[in-house]
Structures are given as structure tokens and as C-alpha cells.
PDB file of C-alpha atoms in Angstrom:
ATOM      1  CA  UNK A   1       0.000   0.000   0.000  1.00 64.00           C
ATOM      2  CA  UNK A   2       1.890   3.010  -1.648  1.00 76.00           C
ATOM      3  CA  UNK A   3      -0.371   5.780  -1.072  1.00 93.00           C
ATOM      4  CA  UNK A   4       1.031   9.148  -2.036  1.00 95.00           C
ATOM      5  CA  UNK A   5       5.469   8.718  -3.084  1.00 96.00           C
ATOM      6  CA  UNK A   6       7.530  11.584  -3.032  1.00 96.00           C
ATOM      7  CA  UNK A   7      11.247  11.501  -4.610  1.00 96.00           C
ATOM      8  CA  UNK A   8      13.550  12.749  -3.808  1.00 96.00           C
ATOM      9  CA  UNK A   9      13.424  12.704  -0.082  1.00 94.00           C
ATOM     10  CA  UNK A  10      16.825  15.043   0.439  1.00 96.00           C
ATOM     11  CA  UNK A  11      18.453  17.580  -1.567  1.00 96.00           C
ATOM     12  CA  UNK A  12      20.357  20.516  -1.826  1.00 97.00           C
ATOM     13  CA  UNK A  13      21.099  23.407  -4.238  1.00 97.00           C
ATOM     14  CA  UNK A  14      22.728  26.317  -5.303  1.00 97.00           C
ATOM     15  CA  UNK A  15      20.915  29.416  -5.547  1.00 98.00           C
ATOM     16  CA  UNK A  16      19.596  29.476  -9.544  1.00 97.00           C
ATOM     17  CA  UNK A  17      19.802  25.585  -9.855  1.00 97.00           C
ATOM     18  CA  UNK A  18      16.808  24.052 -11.161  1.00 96.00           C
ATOM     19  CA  UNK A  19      14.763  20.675  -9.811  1.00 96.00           C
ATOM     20  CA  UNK A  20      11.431  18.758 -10.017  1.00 97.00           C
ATOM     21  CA  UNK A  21       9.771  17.088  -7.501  1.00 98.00           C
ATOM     22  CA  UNK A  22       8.209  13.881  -7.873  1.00 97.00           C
ATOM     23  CA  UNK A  23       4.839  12.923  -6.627  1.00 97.00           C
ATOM     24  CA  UNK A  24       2.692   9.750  -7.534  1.00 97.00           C
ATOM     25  CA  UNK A  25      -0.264   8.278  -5.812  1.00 96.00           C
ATOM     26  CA  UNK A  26      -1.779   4.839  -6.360  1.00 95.00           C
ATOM     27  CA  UNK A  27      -5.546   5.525  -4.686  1.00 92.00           C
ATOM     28  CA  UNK A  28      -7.187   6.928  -7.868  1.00 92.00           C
ATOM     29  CA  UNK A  29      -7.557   9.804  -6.198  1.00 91.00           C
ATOM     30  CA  UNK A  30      -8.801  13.363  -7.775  1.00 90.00           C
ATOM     31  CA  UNK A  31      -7.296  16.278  -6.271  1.00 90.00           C
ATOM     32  CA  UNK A  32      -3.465  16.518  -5.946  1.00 93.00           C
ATOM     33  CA  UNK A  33      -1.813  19.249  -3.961  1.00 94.00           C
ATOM     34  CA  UNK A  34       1.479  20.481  -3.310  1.00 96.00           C
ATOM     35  CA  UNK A  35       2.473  22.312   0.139  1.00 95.00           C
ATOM     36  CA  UNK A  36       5.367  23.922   1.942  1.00 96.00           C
ATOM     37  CA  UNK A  37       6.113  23.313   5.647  1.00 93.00           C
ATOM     38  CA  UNK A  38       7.989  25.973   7.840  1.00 91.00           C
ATOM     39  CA  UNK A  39       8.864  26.060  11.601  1.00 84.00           C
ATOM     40  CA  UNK A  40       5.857  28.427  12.506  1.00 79.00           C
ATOM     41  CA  UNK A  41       4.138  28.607   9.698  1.00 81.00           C
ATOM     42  CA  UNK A  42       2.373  25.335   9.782  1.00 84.00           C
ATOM     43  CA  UNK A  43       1.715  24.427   6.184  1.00 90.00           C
ATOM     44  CA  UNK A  44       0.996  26.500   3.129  1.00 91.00           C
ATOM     45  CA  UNK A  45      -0.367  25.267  -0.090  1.00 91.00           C
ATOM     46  CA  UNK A  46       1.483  26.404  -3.277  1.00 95.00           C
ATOM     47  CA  UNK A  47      -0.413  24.860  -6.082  1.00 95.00           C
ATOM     48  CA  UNK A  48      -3.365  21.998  -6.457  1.00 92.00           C
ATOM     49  CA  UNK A  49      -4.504  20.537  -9.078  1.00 92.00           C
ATOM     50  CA  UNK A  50      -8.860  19.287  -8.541  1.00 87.00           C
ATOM     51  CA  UNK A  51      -8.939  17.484 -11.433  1.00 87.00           C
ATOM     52  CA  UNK A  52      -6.577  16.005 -14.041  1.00 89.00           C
ATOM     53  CA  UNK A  53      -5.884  18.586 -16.526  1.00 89.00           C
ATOM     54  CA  UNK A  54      -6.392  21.268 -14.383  1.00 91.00           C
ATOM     55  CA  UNK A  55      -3.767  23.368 -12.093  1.00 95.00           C
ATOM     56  CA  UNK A  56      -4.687  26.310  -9.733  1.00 92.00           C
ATOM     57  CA  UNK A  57      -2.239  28.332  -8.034  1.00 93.00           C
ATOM     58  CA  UNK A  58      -2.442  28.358  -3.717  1.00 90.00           C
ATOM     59  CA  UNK A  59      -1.539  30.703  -1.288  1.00 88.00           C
ATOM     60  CA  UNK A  60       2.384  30.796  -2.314  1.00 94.00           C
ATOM     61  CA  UNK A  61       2.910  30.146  -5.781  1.00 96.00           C
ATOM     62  CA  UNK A  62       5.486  32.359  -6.917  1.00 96.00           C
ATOM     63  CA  UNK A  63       8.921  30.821  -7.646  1.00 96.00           C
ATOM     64  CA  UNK A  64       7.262  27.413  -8.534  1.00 98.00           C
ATOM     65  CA  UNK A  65       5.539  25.854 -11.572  1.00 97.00           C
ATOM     66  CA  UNK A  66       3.269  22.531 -11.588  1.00 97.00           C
ATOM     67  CA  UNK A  67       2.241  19.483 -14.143  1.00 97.00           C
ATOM     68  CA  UNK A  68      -0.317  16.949 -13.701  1.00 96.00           C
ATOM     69  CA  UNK A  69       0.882  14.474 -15.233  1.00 89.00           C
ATOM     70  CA  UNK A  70      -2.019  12.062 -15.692  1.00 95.00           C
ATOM     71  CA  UNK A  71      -3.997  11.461 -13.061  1.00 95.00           C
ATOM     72  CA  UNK A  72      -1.636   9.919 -10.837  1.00 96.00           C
ATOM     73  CA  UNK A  73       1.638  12.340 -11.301  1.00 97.00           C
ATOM     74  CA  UNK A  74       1.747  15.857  -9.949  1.00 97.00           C
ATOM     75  CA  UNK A  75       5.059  17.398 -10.291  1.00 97.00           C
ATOM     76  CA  UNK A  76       6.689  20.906  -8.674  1.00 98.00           C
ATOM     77  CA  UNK A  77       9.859  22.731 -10.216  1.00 98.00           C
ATOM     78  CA  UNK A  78      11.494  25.196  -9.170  1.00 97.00           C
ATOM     79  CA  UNK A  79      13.055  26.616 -11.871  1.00 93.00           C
ATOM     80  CA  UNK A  80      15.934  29.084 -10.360  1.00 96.00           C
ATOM     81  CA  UNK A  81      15.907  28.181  -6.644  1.00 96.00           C
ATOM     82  CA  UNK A  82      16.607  31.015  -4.294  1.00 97.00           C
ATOM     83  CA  UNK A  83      17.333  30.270  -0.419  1.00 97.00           C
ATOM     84  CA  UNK A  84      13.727  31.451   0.536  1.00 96.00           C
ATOM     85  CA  UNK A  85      12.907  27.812  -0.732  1.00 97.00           C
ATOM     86  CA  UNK A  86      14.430  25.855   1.629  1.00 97.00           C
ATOM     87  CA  UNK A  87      11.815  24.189   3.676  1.00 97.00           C
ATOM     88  CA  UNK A  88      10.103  20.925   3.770  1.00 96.00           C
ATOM     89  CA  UNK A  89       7.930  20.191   0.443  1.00 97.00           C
ATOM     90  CA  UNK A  90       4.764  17.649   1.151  1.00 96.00           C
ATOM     91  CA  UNK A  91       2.491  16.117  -1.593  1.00 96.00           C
ATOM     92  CA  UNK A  92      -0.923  15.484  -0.857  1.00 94.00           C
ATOM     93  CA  UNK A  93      -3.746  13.894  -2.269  1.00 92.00           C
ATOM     94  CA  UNK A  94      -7.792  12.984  -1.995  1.00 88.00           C
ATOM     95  CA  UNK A  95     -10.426  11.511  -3.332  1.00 84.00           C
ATOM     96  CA  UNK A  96     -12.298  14.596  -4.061  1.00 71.00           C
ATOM     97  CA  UNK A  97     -11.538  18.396  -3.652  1.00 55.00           C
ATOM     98  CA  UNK A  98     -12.151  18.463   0.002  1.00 50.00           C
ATOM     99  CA  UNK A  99     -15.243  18.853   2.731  1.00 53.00           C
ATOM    100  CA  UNK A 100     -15.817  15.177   3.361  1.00 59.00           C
ATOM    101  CA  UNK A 101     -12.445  13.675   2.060  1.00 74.00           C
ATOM    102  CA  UNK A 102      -9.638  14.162   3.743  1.00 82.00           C
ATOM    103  CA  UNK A 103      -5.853  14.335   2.639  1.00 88.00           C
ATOM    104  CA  UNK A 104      -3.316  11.774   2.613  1.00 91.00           C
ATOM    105  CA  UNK A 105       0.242  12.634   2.313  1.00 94.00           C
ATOM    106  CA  UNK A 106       3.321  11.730   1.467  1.00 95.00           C
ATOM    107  CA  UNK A 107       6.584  11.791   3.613  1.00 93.00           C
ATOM    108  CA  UNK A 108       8.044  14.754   2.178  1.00 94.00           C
ATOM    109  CA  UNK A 109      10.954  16.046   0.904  1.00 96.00           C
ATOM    110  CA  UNK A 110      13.629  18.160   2.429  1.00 95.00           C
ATOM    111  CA  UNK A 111      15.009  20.766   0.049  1.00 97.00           C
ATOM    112  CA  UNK A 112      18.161  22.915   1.182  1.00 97.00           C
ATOM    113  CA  UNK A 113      18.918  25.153  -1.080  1.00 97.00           C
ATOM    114  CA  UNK A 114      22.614  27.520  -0.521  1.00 96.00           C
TER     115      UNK A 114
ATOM    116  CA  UNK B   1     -11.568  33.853   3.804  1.00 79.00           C
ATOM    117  CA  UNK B   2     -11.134  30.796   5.870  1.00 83.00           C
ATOM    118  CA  UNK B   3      -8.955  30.304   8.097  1.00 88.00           C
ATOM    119  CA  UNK B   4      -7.684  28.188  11.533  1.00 92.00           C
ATOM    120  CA  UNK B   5      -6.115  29.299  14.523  1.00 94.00           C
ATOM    121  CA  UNK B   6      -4.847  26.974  17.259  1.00 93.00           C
ATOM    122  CA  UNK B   7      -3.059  26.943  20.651  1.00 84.00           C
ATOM    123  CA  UNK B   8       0.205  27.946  20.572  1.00 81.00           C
ATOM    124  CA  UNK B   9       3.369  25.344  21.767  1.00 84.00           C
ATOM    125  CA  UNK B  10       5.210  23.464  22.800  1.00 93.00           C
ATOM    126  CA  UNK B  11       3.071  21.458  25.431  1.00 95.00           C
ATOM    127  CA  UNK B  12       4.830  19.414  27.542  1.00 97.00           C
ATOM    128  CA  UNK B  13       2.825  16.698  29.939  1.00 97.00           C
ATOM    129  CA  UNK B  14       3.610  13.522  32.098  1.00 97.00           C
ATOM    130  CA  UNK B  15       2.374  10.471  31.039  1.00 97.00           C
ATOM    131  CA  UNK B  16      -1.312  10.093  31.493  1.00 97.00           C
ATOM    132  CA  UNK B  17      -2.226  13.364  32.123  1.00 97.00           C
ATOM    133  CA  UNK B  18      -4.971  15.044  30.209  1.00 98.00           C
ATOM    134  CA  UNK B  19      -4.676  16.640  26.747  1.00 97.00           C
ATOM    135  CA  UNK B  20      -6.112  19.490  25.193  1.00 97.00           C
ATOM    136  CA  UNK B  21      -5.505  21.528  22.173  1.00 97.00           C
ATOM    137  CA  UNK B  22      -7.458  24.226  21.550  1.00 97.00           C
ATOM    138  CA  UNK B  23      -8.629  25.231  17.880  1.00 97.00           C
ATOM    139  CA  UNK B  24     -10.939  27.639  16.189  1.00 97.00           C
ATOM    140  CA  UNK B  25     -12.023  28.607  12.815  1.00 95.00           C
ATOM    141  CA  UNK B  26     -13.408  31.222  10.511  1.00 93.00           C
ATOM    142  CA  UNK B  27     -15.314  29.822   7.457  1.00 88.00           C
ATOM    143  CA  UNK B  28     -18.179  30.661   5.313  1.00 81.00           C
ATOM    144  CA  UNK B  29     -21.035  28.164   5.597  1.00 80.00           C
ATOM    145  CA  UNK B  30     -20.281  24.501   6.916  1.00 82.00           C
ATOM    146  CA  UNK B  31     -16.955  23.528   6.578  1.00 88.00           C
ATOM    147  CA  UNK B  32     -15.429  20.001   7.483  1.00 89.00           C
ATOM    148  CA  UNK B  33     -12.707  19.627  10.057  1.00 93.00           C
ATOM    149  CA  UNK B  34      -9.806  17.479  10.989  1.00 94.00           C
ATOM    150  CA  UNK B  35      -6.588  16.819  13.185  1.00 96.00           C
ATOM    151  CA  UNK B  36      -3.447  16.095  11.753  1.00 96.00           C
ATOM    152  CA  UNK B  37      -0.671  13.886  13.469  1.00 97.00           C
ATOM    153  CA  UNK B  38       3.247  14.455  12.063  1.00 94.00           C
ATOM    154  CA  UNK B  39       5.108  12.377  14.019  1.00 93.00           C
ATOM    155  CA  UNK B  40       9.253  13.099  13.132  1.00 87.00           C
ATOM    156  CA  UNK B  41      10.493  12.801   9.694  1.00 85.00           C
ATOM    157  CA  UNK B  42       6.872  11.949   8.170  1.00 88.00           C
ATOM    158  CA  UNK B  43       4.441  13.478   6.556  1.00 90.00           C
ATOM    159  CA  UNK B  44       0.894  14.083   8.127  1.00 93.00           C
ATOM    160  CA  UNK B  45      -1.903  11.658   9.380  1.00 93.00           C
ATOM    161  CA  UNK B  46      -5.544  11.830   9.662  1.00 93.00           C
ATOM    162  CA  UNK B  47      -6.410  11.803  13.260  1.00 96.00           C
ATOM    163  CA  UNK B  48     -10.263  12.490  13.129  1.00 96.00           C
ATOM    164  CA  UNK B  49     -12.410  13.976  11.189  1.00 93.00           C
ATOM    165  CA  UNK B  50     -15.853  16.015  11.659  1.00 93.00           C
ATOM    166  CA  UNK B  51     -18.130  17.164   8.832  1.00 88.00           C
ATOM    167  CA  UNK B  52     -21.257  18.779  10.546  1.00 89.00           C
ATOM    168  CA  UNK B  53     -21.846  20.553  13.463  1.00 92.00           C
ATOM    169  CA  UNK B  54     -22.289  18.595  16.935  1.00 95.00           C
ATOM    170  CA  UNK B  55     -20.149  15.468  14.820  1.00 95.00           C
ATOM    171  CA  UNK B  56     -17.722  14.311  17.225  1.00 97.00           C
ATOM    172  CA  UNK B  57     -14.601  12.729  15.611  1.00 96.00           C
ATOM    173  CA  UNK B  58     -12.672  10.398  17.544  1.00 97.00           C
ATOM    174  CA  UNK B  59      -9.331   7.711  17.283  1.00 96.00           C
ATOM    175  CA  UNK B  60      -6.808   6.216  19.526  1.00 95.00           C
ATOM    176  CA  UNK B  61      -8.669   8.219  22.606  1.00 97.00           C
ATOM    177  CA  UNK B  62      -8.420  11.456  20.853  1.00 98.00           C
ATOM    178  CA  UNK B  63     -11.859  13.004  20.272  1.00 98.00           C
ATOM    179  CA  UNK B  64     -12.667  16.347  19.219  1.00 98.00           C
ATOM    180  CA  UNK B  65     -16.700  17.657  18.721  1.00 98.00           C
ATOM    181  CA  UNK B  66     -17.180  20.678  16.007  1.00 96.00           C
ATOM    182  CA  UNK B  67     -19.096  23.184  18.037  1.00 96.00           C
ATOM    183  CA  UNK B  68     -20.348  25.645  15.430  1.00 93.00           C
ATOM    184  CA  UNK B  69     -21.601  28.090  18.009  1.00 94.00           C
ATOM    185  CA  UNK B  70     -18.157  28.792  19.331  1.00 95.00           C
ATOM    186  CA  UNK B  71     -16.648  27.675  16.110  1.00 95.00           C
ATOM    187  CA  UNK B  72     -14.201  25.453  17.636  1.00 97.00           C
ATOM    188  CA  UNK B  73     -13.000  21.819  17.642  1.00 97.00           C
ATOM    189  CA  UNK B  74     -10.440  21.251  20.454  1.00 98.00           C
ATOM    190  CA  UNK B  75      -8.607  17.846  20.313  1.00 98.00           C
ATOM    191  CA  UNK B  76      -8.397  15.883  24.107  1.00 98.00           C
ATOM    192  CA  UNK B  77      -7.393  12.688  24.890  1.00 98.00           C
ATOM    193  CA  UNK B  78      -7.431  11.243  28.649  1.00 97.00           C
ATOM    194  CA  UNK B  79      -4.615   9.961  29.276  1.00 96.00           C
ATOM    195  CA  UNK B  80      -1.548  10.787  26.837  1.00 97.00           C
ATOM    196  CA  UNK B  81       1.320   8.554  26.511  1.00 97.00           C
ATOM    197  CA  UNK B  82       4.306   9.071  25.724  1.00 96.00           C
ATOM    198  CA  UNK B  83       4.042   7.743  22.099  1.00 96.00           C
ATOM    199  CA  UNK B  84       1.590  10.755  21.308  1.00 97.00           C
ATOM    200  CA  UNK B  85       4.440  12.702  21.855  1.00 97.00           C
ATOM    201  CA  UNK B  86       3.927  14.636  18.103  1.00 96.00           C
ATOM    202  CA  UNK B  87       3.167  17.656  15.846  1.00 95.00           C
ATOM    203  CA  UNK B  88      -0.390  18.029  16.025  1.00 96.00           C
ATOM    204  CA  UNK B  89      -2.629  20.170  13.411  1.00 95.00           C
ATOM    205  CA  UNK B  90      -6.024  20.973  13.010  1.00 96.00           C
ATOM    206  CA  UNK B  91      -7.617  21.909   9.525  1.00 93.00           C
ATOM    207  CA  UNK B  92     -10.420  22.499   7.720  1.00 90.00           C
ATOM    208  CA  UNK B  93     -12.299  22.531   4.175  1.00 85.00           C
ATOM    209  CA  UNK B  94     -13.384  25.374   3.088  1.00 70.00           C
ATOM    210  CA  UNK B  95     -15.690  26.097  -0.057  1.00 60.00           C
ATOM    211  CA  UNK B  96     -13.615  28.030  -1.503  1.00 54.00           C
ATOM    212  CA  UNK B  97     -12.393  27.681  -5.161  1.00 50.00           C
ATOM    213  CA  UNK B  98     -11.034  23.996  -5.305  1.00 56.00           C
ATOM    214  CA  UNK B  99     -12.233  23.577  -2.308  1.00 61.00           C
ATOM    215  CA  UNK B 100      -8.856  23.702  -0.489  1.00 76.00           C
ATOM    216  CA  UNK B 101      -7.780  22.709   3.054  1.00 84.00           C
ATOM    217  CA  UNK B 102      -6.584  25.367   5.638  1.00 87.00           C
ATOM    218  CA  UNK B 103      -4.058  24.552   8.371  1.00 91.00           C
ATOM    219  CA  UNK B 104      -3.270  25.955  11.860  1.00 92.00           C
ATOM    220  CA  UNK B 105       0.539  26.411  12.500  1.00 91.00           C
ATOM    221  CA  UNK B 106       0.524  23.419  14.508  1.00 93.00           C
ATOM    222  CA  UNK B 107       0.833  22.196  18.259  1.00 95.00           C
ATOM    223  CA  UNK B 108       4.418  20.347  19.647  1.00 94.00           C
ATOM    224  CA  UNK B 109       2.889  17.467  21.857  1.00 96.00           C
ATOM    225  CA  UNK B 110       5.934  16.142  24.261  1.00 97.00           C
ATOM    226  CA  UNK B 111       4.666  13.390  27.009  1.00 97.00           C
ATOM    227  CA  UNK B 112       7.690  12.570  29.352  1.00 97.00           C
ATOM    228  CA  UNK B 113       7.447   9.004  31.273  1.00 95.00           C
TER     229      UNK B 113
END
């Protein structure tokens, strides 16, 4: 039982290097999101995608780009990362966009970026 | 627009004493609600859930009841242990556009034996 896979689960970067991170889920689910975690900030969403085919930008989106994939794959890059990045990244999914479903994430991945 | 605000941390409690978090919202209309576990170096866990007023969600002896007159839903549990010892969020659903889910900043739970 997969659930929701993130890869990588480290890494680091210079400032105006460029990465994606990976995200699949294997529950059929809908809605895929992407958030950042902070010490004190709790969590902020930076994009989400409802359907496949369809992206939406959250609360933080600027320095980021998504794809959906299909409907399993939702992808983040960061195309010139600056140290402001450098935080925790979780991927999130759920059956439907929200009210009665809840999220299930994955186990996140630790960016660093220098 | 919707949003959650919870207790501040850390807490720090001996083994089977009594838990609670407090957390309250601001939403439009009826909005589901939940508790989050992250327990170190994992991403989060459903804890409970509520989706109408009066529910009362409950798992592993945590409950929480959505009171929509005081627009609350504050996580207790009887008698912690000290593997609850956690990062503990509430969150809700708003119906907003994609209907997205709003955090609190999170609550450090540490039970010493």
C-alpha cells in the first residue's frame, strides 16, 4: 500500500539551480496538492490541481511551476531556486476536492537550497 | 476567507495526564474539520475527522466535537502517553475555489514518562 510517493526525499542546491519534484499516488484519487512546511508557519499550499488537466495556483505560488501528469503524477519545479525555498515540500492527495475527504500525504521532501 | 487558529506550543505533559488543544475557525457556511498527526520525519496523518456541526470525531482516545456556536474543535485525549508525543494540526475545508484545506501552524505534543 503506496499511497502518495515523493522523490527525492533530500536535496540541496545552489541558488539558480533548477529541480522537479516527484509525486505519484496509487488511490485513484482526484485532487493533488502540493504544500510547503515551515517552523511556525504550519503548512501553506502552493499549487493543487482538482482534477486532471487542471492546475490552480495556492496561497504561495510564486517561484514554482506545476504538471499533472495524468492522473496519478503531480510534479513541482522550481526553476531558479533562491534560499527562501528551503523548507520541507509535502504532496498530498484525496479523493475529491475536500469537505468530506480528507488528505493523505506523502513523507516529504527536504530541500536545502545555498 | 477561511482560516484556523490553534493553541500555541510546545506542550509538555507527564504520562497520562490530560490533553487538550485548543482550535478555532473562521469559514463561510459549513466547513469540514480534521486533526493532523506528524510524528518526526513523516508526513501528516488523519487523526479524526468532523463534517457537521455537533459530529464528534474520535481515534486512539483522541476526540474532538465541532461546536459551530463557538466555532471550535479542540482535540483531548485522557490519558496521553508518551508515544503521542507529536506535531499536532487541526484543519479544515473550506468552499472556496477547489475547495482547499486550511491549516493551523501546529501544536508540539511532548509526554515525558
Amino acid at each position: 500500500n503506496a499511497g502518495v510517493t515523493q522523490t527525492p526525499k533530500f536535496q540541496v542546491l545552489k541558488t539558480g539551480q533548477s529541480m522537479t519534484l516527484q509525486c505519484a499516488q496509487d488511490m485513484n484519487h482526484n485532487s493533488m496538492y502540493w504544500y510547503r512546511q515551515d517552523p511556525g508557519m504550519g503548512l501553506r499550499l502552493i499549487y493543487y490541481s482538482a482534477s486532471e488537466g487542471t492546475t490552480d495556483k495556492g496561497e504561495v505560488p510564486n517561484g514554482y511551476n506545476v504538471s499533472r501528469l495524468n492522473k496519478r503524477e503531480f510534479s513541482l519545479r522550481l526553476e531558479s531556486a533562491a534560499p527562501s525555498q528551503t523548507s520541507v515540500y509535502f504532496c498530498a492527495s484525496s479523493a475529491s476536492g475536500g469537505l468530506k475527504f480528507a488528505l493523505h500525504f506523502g513523507n516529504g521532501t527536504r530541500l536545502t537550497v545555498t | 476567507g477561511d482560516s484556523v487558529t490553534q493553541m500555541e506550543g510546545p506542550v509538555t505533559l507527564s504520562e497520562e495526564a490530560f490533553l487538550t488543544i485548543n482550535c478555532t475557525y473562521t469559514a463561510t457556511g459549513y466547513p469540514s474539520l480534521f486533526w493532523y498527526v506528524q510524528y518526526p520525519g513523516e508526513g501528516l496523518q488523519l487523526l479524526l475527522k468532523a463534517t457537521k456541526a455537533d459530529d464528534k470525531g474520535s481515534n486512539k482516545g483522541f476526540e474532538a466535537t465541532y461546536r459551530k456556536e463557538t466555532t471550535s474543535f479542540h482535540l483531548e485525549k485522557g490519558s496521553v502517553q508518551v508515544s503521542d508525543s507529536a506535531v499536532y494540526f487541526c484543519a479544515l475545508t473550506g468552499r472556496g475555489a477547489g475547495n482547499q484545506f486550511y491549516f493551523g501552524t501546529g501544536t508540539s505534543l511532548t509526554v515525558i514518562p
